[in-house]
Amino acid sequence: MSDYVIKIEGLGKKYLLQHQAAGKRYVALRDVLADKAQSLFGNRKPEIGNRNSVEEFWALKDVSFEVQPGEAVGIIGRNGAGKSTLLKLLSRITEPTTGRMRLRGRVASLLEVGTGFHPELTGRENIFLNGAVLGMPRAEIKKKFDEIVDFAEVEKFLDTPVKRYSSGMYMRLAFAVAAHLDPEILIVDEVLAVGDAQFQKKCLGKMQDVGAQGRTVLFVSHSMPVVLRLCNRVMLLKDGQVLADGLPESVTKAYLNVASNLASAQRVWGDGNKAPGDDVARLHAVRVLDKNLQPNDSIDINSECFIQIEYYYNGGDLRPTATFHLINEFGTVLFASADFNNVTWHQTKRTKGLVCTRCRIPAHFLAEGQFSVLAAVCTYNPNMVHAMEPSAVFFQGVDRSEGDGVRGEYVGGAWPGVVRPMLAWEVSSS
């Protein structure tokens, strides 16, 4: 017999979506009552039912997989891919339309703020209520009680109804209960975004502990650095189906390539006439290179990397300069750079033809995360933009250092800031 804790076979979930018929006005409650009243007096038959059409929507379709004890499985995909639907099915919140599920052991789920809590009960009462739902004896819950309260940091509010908790307090207690009551399977949706950096660090550490104890974690997240750090297996969902299932780095690459609107690690314009540009300069290629000068969309932030911009220069009196903006996943421009700022730009004679420029980003400078590159070719005196591509390439910054990384852990949890430079310090004592 296979040593699985979760076995999914042909799982599917169908919803019926109602659409108002074209040309029909919005149907309000008064319309329904009026139609019913007129039909009772024989004036006409009710037509409300004819005003809408029904469409079948498969949130999940023919999903099959197994999960082994101790696996930490990340589930990724764009909004609407079916991630939350899958977790709700596994948590028995809703029933599947097709297929079957086999789960061995107790399941603790944290799908959204407030799941499993009764708002009128106090924090103390909800801890015992959740333990009872998981089938735990009261004596066993008592043994874990102090540990749960300490983790959640809500001791002062234990006897306050949870409806008066802030979203952060609610989430801390909910996660503490779910993780500490020894479930064989811990299911966590991306609700950790509610917490602060220190709480997120505690949660990730706790989920790692759960996996180390031979229990199973299913974790939905849009944060690739968190997925890469926590999970030893990743599943990519797209349109309700499993698109990829395997090692974290390869599957997250597939997600960034297929499920995002961004480009790949290199962009080449084969037809110069269709490339961004004008009569002065046109882009030929933009590339993200690793320390070995190979195109790579997964860059180790502990090593140097390069942004390379190639463009055709048509000659003339104007001297173009290559420039780029590095932009993080939140749309923030981290910095801009141009070869105009380098002495070699002034010393190198420009001739008509292909120009290759390369900027070195030092090791220990970038933070973990997803980055895109705006590439452009400009001139100064006069100031003109001759070619520009807003999202030319992208890459993922990953910390591949051993343990907690060469920079160690930050006192507040995750390192703050949009970059993580390793700066020189001098320390003295008397």
XYZ file of C-alpha atoms in Angstrom:
430
model
C 0.000 0.000 0.000
C 1.320 3.412 -0.987
C 2.537 5.509 1.940
C 0.479 8.562 1.007
C -1.345 10.981 3.292
C -3.306 12.605 0.459
C -4.462 10.862 -2.702
C -6.518 12.756 -5.281
C -8.052 11.009 -8.287
C -9.840 12.839 -11.098
C -10.959 15.638 -8.810
C -13.265 18.252 -10.302
C -15.464 21.064 -9.042
C -18.187 22.611 -11.193
C -20.127 25.788 -10.478
C -23.156 27.131 -12.305
C -22.846 30.785 -13.247
C -25.936 32.800 -14.084
C -25.735 35.485 -16.751
C -28.421 38.027 -17.484
C -29.680 37.669 -21.028
C -28.535 40.280 -23.515
C -30.873 43.230 -23.794
C -32.565 42.478 -20.487
C -32.614 45.016 -17.711
C -31.319 44.271 -14.224
C -33.812 42.168 -12.254
C -34.500 43.562 -8.798
C -36.574 42.057 -6.000
C -39.539 44.276 -6.902
C -39.501 42.793 -10.430
C -39.727 39.269 -9.048
C -42.633 40.215 -6.735
C -44.458 42.023 -9.540
C -44.126 39.054 -11.886
C -45.352 36.651 -9.226
C -48.334 38.865 -8.366
C -49.389 39.251 -11.991
C -49.081 35.529 -12.609
C -51.307 34.776 -9.600
C -54.095 36.884 -11.111
C -53.699 35.231 -14.495
C -52.469 38.330 -16.256
C -49.324 36.651 -17.565
C -46.804 33.951 -16.815
C -43.700 34.835 -14.832
C -40.718 35.589 -17.064
C -37.998 36.031 -14.496
C -36.658 32.568 -15.095
C -36.206 33.304 -18.775
C -34.123 36.407 -18.208
C -30.938 34.574 -17.219
C -28.716 32.017 -18.913
C -26.678 29.446 -16.989
C -23.051 28.610 -17.754
C -20.998 25.735 -16.389
C -17.665 26.746 -14.905
C -15.092 24.148 -13.859
C -12.920 25.643 -11.116
C -11.029 22.330 -11.018
C -11.030 19.615 -13.655
C -9.488 16.139 -13.614
C -6.845 16.853 -10.950
C -4.871 13.844 -9.700
C -1.842 13.651 -7.403
C -0.441 12.075 -4.239
C 1.301 13.693 -1.293
C 3.669 11.749 0.949
C 4.200 12.230 4.713
C 6.564 15.089 5.519
C 6.236 16.825 2.162
C 5.834 20.595 2.101
C 3.901 21.240 -1.100
C 3.554 24.732 -2.497
C 0.543 25.407 -4.697
C 0.998 28.346 -7.044
C -0.842 29.898 -9.969
C -2.545 33.091 -11.037
C -5.794 34.303 -9.501
C -8.623 32.040 -10.629
C -6.339 29.065 -11.300
C -8.206 26.901 -8.758
C -5.827 27.014 -5.787
C -8.334 28.046 -3.124
C -10.970 25.703 -4.547
C -8.562 22.791 -4.176
C -7.827 23.681 -0.552
C -11.538 24.013 0.237
C -12.160 20.552 -1.187
C -9.294 19.069 0.818
C -10.601 20.831 3.938
C -14.104 19.365 3.378
C -15.610 22.847 3.190
C -17.209 21.985 -0.130
C -17.839 18.708 -1.948
C -16.269 17.744 -5.289
C -18.360 17.347 -8.425
C -16.218 14.515 -9.786
C -13.416 12.306 -8.519
C -12.490 11.296 -5.013
C -10.105 12.240 -2.209
C -8.378 10.104 0.380
C -6.826 11.831 3.385
C -5.129 10.031 6.245
C -5.009 11.819 9.572
C -6.310 15.022 11.076
C -6.527 18.074 8.834
C -6.095 21.632 10.148
C -6.938 24.382 7.673
C -6.259 28.098 7.653
C -7.940 29.380 4.531
C -9.096 32.894 5.372
C -9.335 35.196 8.365
C -11.904 33.787 10.753
C -12.200 30.287 9.312
C -13.303 27.910 12.069
C -13.741 30.591 14.743
C -17.019 31.549 16.366
C -17.041 35.358 16.612
C -19.097 35.450 19.837
C -16.747 33.103 21.713
C -13.564 34.240 23.409
C -10.099 33.360 22.258
C -9.831 30.777 25.039
C -13.132 29.157 24.055
C -12.213 29.076 20.377
C -8.967 27.250 21.117
C -10.891 24.441 22.833
C -13.597 24.512 20.158
C -11.068 24.053 17.354
C -9.310 21.286 19.220
C -12.615 19.487 19.695
C -13.381 19.820 15.979
C -10.037 18.141 15.254
C -11.038 15.304 17.579
C -8.526 16.100 20.314
C -9.290 15.263 23.965
C -9.599 18.267 26.261
C -6.559 17.131 28.262
C -4.427 17.157 25.097
C -5.614 20.661 24.200
C -4.690 21.850 27.706
C -1.133 20.588 27.212
C -0.794 22.745 24.107
C -2.736 25.724 25.465
C 0.143 27.800 26.853
C 2.262 27.161 23.762
C -0.572 28.354 21.502
C -1.148 31.521 23.532
C 2.560 32.308 23.675
C 2.928 31.885 19.917
C -0.125 34.013 19.129
C 0.821 36.764 21.607
C -2.809 37.362 22.610
C -2.626 36.564 26.334
C -4.218 39.879 27.343
C -7.213 39.236 25.098
C -7.864 35.561 25.801
C -11.222 36.240 27.453
C -12.360 38.772 24.857
C -14.759 37.693 22.081
C -12.730 37.236 18.908
C -15.136 39.481 16.977
C -13.328 42.353 18.707
C -9.883 41.172 17.563
C -7.986 43.002 14.861
C -7.314 41.007 11.694
C -3.719 40.534 12.819
C -4.711 39.177 16.238
C -7.327 36.948 14.618
C -4.755 35.517 12.243
C -2.086 34.971 14.889
C -4.458 32.973 17.039
C -5.941 31.041 14.107
C -2.533 30.006 12.832
C -1.284 29.122 16.312
C -4.287 26.854 16.876
C -4.007 25.190 13.465
C -0.268 24.548 13.726
C 0.024 23.505 17.372
C -2.794 20.979 17.665
C -0.677 18.334 15.933
C -2.564 17.808 12.666
C -1.127 15.250 10.271
C -1.990 17.653 7.428
C -1.699 21.446 7.709
C -3.365 23.428 4.921
C -2.546 27.141 4.717
C -3.856 29.613 2.143
C -2.076 32.935 1.606
C -3.546 34.452 4.724
C -0.133 35.112 6.253
C -0.055 38.423 4.385
C -2.199 39.795 7.212
C 0.616 39.425 9.714
C 3.687 41.561 10.183
C 7.212 40.489 9.209
C 8.021 38.988 12.601
C 4.805 36.956 12.662
C 5.385 35.703 9.114
C 8.854 34.566 10.131
C 7.411 32.650 13.090
C 4.771 31.046 10.872
C 7.279 29.935 8.271
C 9.509 28.523 10.987
C 6.583 26.645 12.496
C 5.580 25.190 9.128
C 9.164 24.021 8.624
C 9.001 22.355 12.044
C 5.749 20.628 11.082
C 7.415 19.182 7.978
C 10.500 18.127 9.944
C 8.238 16.143 12.277
C 7.002 14.046 9.350
C 3.708 15.868 8.937
C 2.454 17.368 5.698
C 2.034 21.021 4.720
C 0.062 22.358 1.757
C 0.782 26.034 1.232
C -0.734 28.463 -1.287
C 1.266 31.606 -1.973
C 2.040 34.187 -4.648
C 5.449 34.877 -3.097
C 8.038 32.795 -4.931
C 10.845 33.452 -2.392
C 8.634 32.071 0.402
C 7.648 29.049 -1.696
C 11.274 28.325 -2.579
C 12.334 28.617 1.049
C 9.551 26.528 2.568
C 8.581 23.861 0.046
C 10.350 20.788 -1.286
C 7.717 20.311 -3.997
C 5.573 22.764 -5.955
C 2.408 22.320 -8.023
C 1.402 24.894 -10.644
C -2.311 25.231 -11.396
C -3.674 26.879 -14.522
C -7.342 27.005 -15.505
C -8.233 24.403 -12.891
C -5.657 21.836 -13.980
C -2.160 20.831 -12.874
C 0.245 22.380 -15.364
C 3.467 21.353 -13.595
C 4.410 19.342 -10.511
C 7.983 18.907 -9.340
C 11.031 20.573 -7.833
C 10.393 24.125 -6.581
C 12.881 25.968 -8.760
C 11.773 24.412 -12.062
C 8.063 24.825 -11.337
C 8.378 28.426 -10.162
C 10.250 29.139 -13.400
C 7.337 27.647 -15.316
C 4.946 29.850 -13.342
C 6.886 33.000 -14.083
C 7.208 32.077 -17.767
C 3.670 30.853 -18.425
C 1.434 32.361 -15.768
C 2.720 35.907 -15.792
C 2.560 38.622 -18.404
C 6.276 39.217 -18.169
C 8.915 38.225 -20.709
C 11.651 35.619 -20.218
C 15.275 36.107 -19.168
C 16.182 37.233 -22.658
C 14.349 39.058 -25.395
C 15.640 39.158 -28.963
C 14.096 41.077 -31.851
C 14.886 39.113 -35.006
C 13.315 41.626 -37.342
C 15.075 44.932 -36.890
C 12.265 46.808 -38.609
C 9.796 45.639 -35.938
C 12.114 46.218 -32.974
C 11.505 49.210 -30.679
C 13.408 52.240 -31.958
C 13.740 54.927 -34.592
C 16.201 56.135 -37.245
C 18.947 56.615 -34.631
C 18.827 53.317 -32.716
C 16.775 50.137 -32.427
C 16.875 47.473 -29.741
C 18.256 44.084 -30.748
C 18.309 42.144 -27.465
C 17.987 42.478 -23.710
C 19.323 39.717 -21.462
C 19.671 38.843 -17.772
C 22.971 36.995 -17.322
C 24.193 35.016 -14.324
C 27.758 35.019 -13.012
C 28.769 32.695 -15.879
C 27.359 35.166 -18.416
C 24.552 32.783 -19.326
C 20.912 33.879 -19.715
C 19.146 32.891 -16.506
C 15.817 33.914 -14.972
C 16.749 32.563 -11.536
C 19.615 34.622 -10.121
C 21.430 33.818 -6.879
C 21.527 37.126 -5.031
C 24.799 36.053 -3.385
C 26.509 36.189 -6.781
C 26.950 38.942 -9.317
C 24.657 39.186 -12.335
C 24.461 41.335 -15.440
C 21.924 43.259 -17.480
C 22.962 43.267 -21.142
C 21.420 45.578 -23.731
C 22.231 45.239 -27.435
C 21.092 47.750 -30.024
C 21.724 48.786 -33.599
C 23.228 52.242 -34.038
C 22.565 53.844 -37.408
C 25.437 56.297 -37.144
C 25.404 60.072 -37.174
C 26.306 62.860 -34.808
C 24.162 61.685 -31.883
C 25.815 59.307 -29.416
C 23.248 56.949 -27.827
C 23.428 55.519 -24.339
C 21.840 52.320 -23.068
C 19.833 52.592 -19.859
C 17.576 50.406 -17.756
C 15.234 50.588 -14.774
C 15.117 47.640 -12.367
C 11.555 47.202 -11.075
C 10.343 44.885 -8.332
C 7.134 42.828 -8.211
C 5.251 45.738 -6.584
C 6.060 48.112 -9.428
C 8.693 50.083 -7.504
C 11.692 51.281 -9.501
C 14.631 50.179 -7.368
C 17.193 52.097 -9.357
C 18.148 53.181 -12.864
C 21.523 53.005 -14.532
C 23.037 54.055 -17.852
C 26.355 53.417 -19.566
C 26.611 57.193 -19.978
C 27.666 57.280 -16.314
C 30.699 55.081 -17.004
C 34.026 56.487 -18.194
C 34.245 53.864 -20.939
C 31.204 55.399 -22.634
C 33.140 58.615 -23.191
C 36.286 56.782 -24.309
C 34.652 54.367 -26.748
C 34.102 55.566 -30.281
C 30.657 54.789 -31.652
C 30.515 53.265 -35.117
C 27.493 52.245 -37.128
C 26.329 48.710 -36.354
C 25.551 46.485 -33.370
C 26.469 47.874 -29.948
C 26.626 45.593 -26.910
C 26.520 47.110 -23.415
C 26.593 45.227 -20.148
C 25.987 46.418 -16.580
C 27.280 44.436 -13.597
C 25.064 44.200 -10.504
C 27.287 43.156 -7.588
C 26.732 40.174 -5.339
C 24.957 40.705 -2.008
C 23.035 43.687 -3.321
C 19.591 42.568 -4.472
C 16.815 41.314 -2.218
C 14.858 38.165 -2.928
C 11.896 38.683 -5.221
C 10.722 39.055 -8.781
C 12.178 41.774 -10.984
C 11.476 43.178 -14.425
C 13.708 45.346 -16.553
C 12.731 48.411 -18.554
C 15.325 48.803 -21.286
C 15.898 51.921 -23.353
C 18.314 53.681 -25.680
C 18.566 57.446 -25.233
C 20.695 60.432 -26.205
C 21.677 63.527 -24.253
C 21.995 66.999 -25.772
C 19.316 66.772 -27.036
C 17.544 64.561 -24.494
C 15.635 61.976 -26.504
C 14.379 58.420 -26.007
C 14.969 56.512 -29.239
C 13.952 52.996 -28.148
C 12.189 51.660 -25.082
C 10.658 48.357 -23.952
C 8.862 48.563 -20.554
C 8.980 44.865 -19.551
C 11.789 43.592 -21.711
C 12.940 40.761 -19.435
C 12.413 39.457 -15.931
C 14.207 37.351 -13.372
C 13.766 35.907 -9.915
C 16.203 36.815 -7.142
C 16.818 33.729 -4.971
C 18.987 33.321 -1.867
C 20.830 30.017 -2.363
C 23.188 30.400 0.593
C 23.319 27.649 3.181
C 21.276 27.914 6.356
C 19.975 31.395 7.072
C 22.210 33.034 4.492
C 25.492 34.878 4.687
C 23.723 37.903 6.092
C 22.125 36.003 8.947
C 18.639 36.713 10.241
C 17.213 40.153 10.790
C 15.886 40.891 14.270
C 12.418 41.690 12.896
C 12.163 38.580 10.726
C 12.452 39.133 6.988
C 15.050 41.687 5.933
C 13.279 44.978 5.171
C 14.032 47.165 2.194
C 13.982 46.830 -1.554
C 17.690 45.899 -1.717
C 19.940 43.890 0.613
C 23.473 45.255 0.249
C 26.355 43.823 2.240
C 28.053 47.000 3.399
C 31.435 47.463 5.059
C 31.409 48.083 8.820
C 34.125 48.964 11.298
C 33.779 47.756 14.880
C 35.981 48.743 17.805
C 35.766 48.443 21.548
C 37.859 49.746 24.429
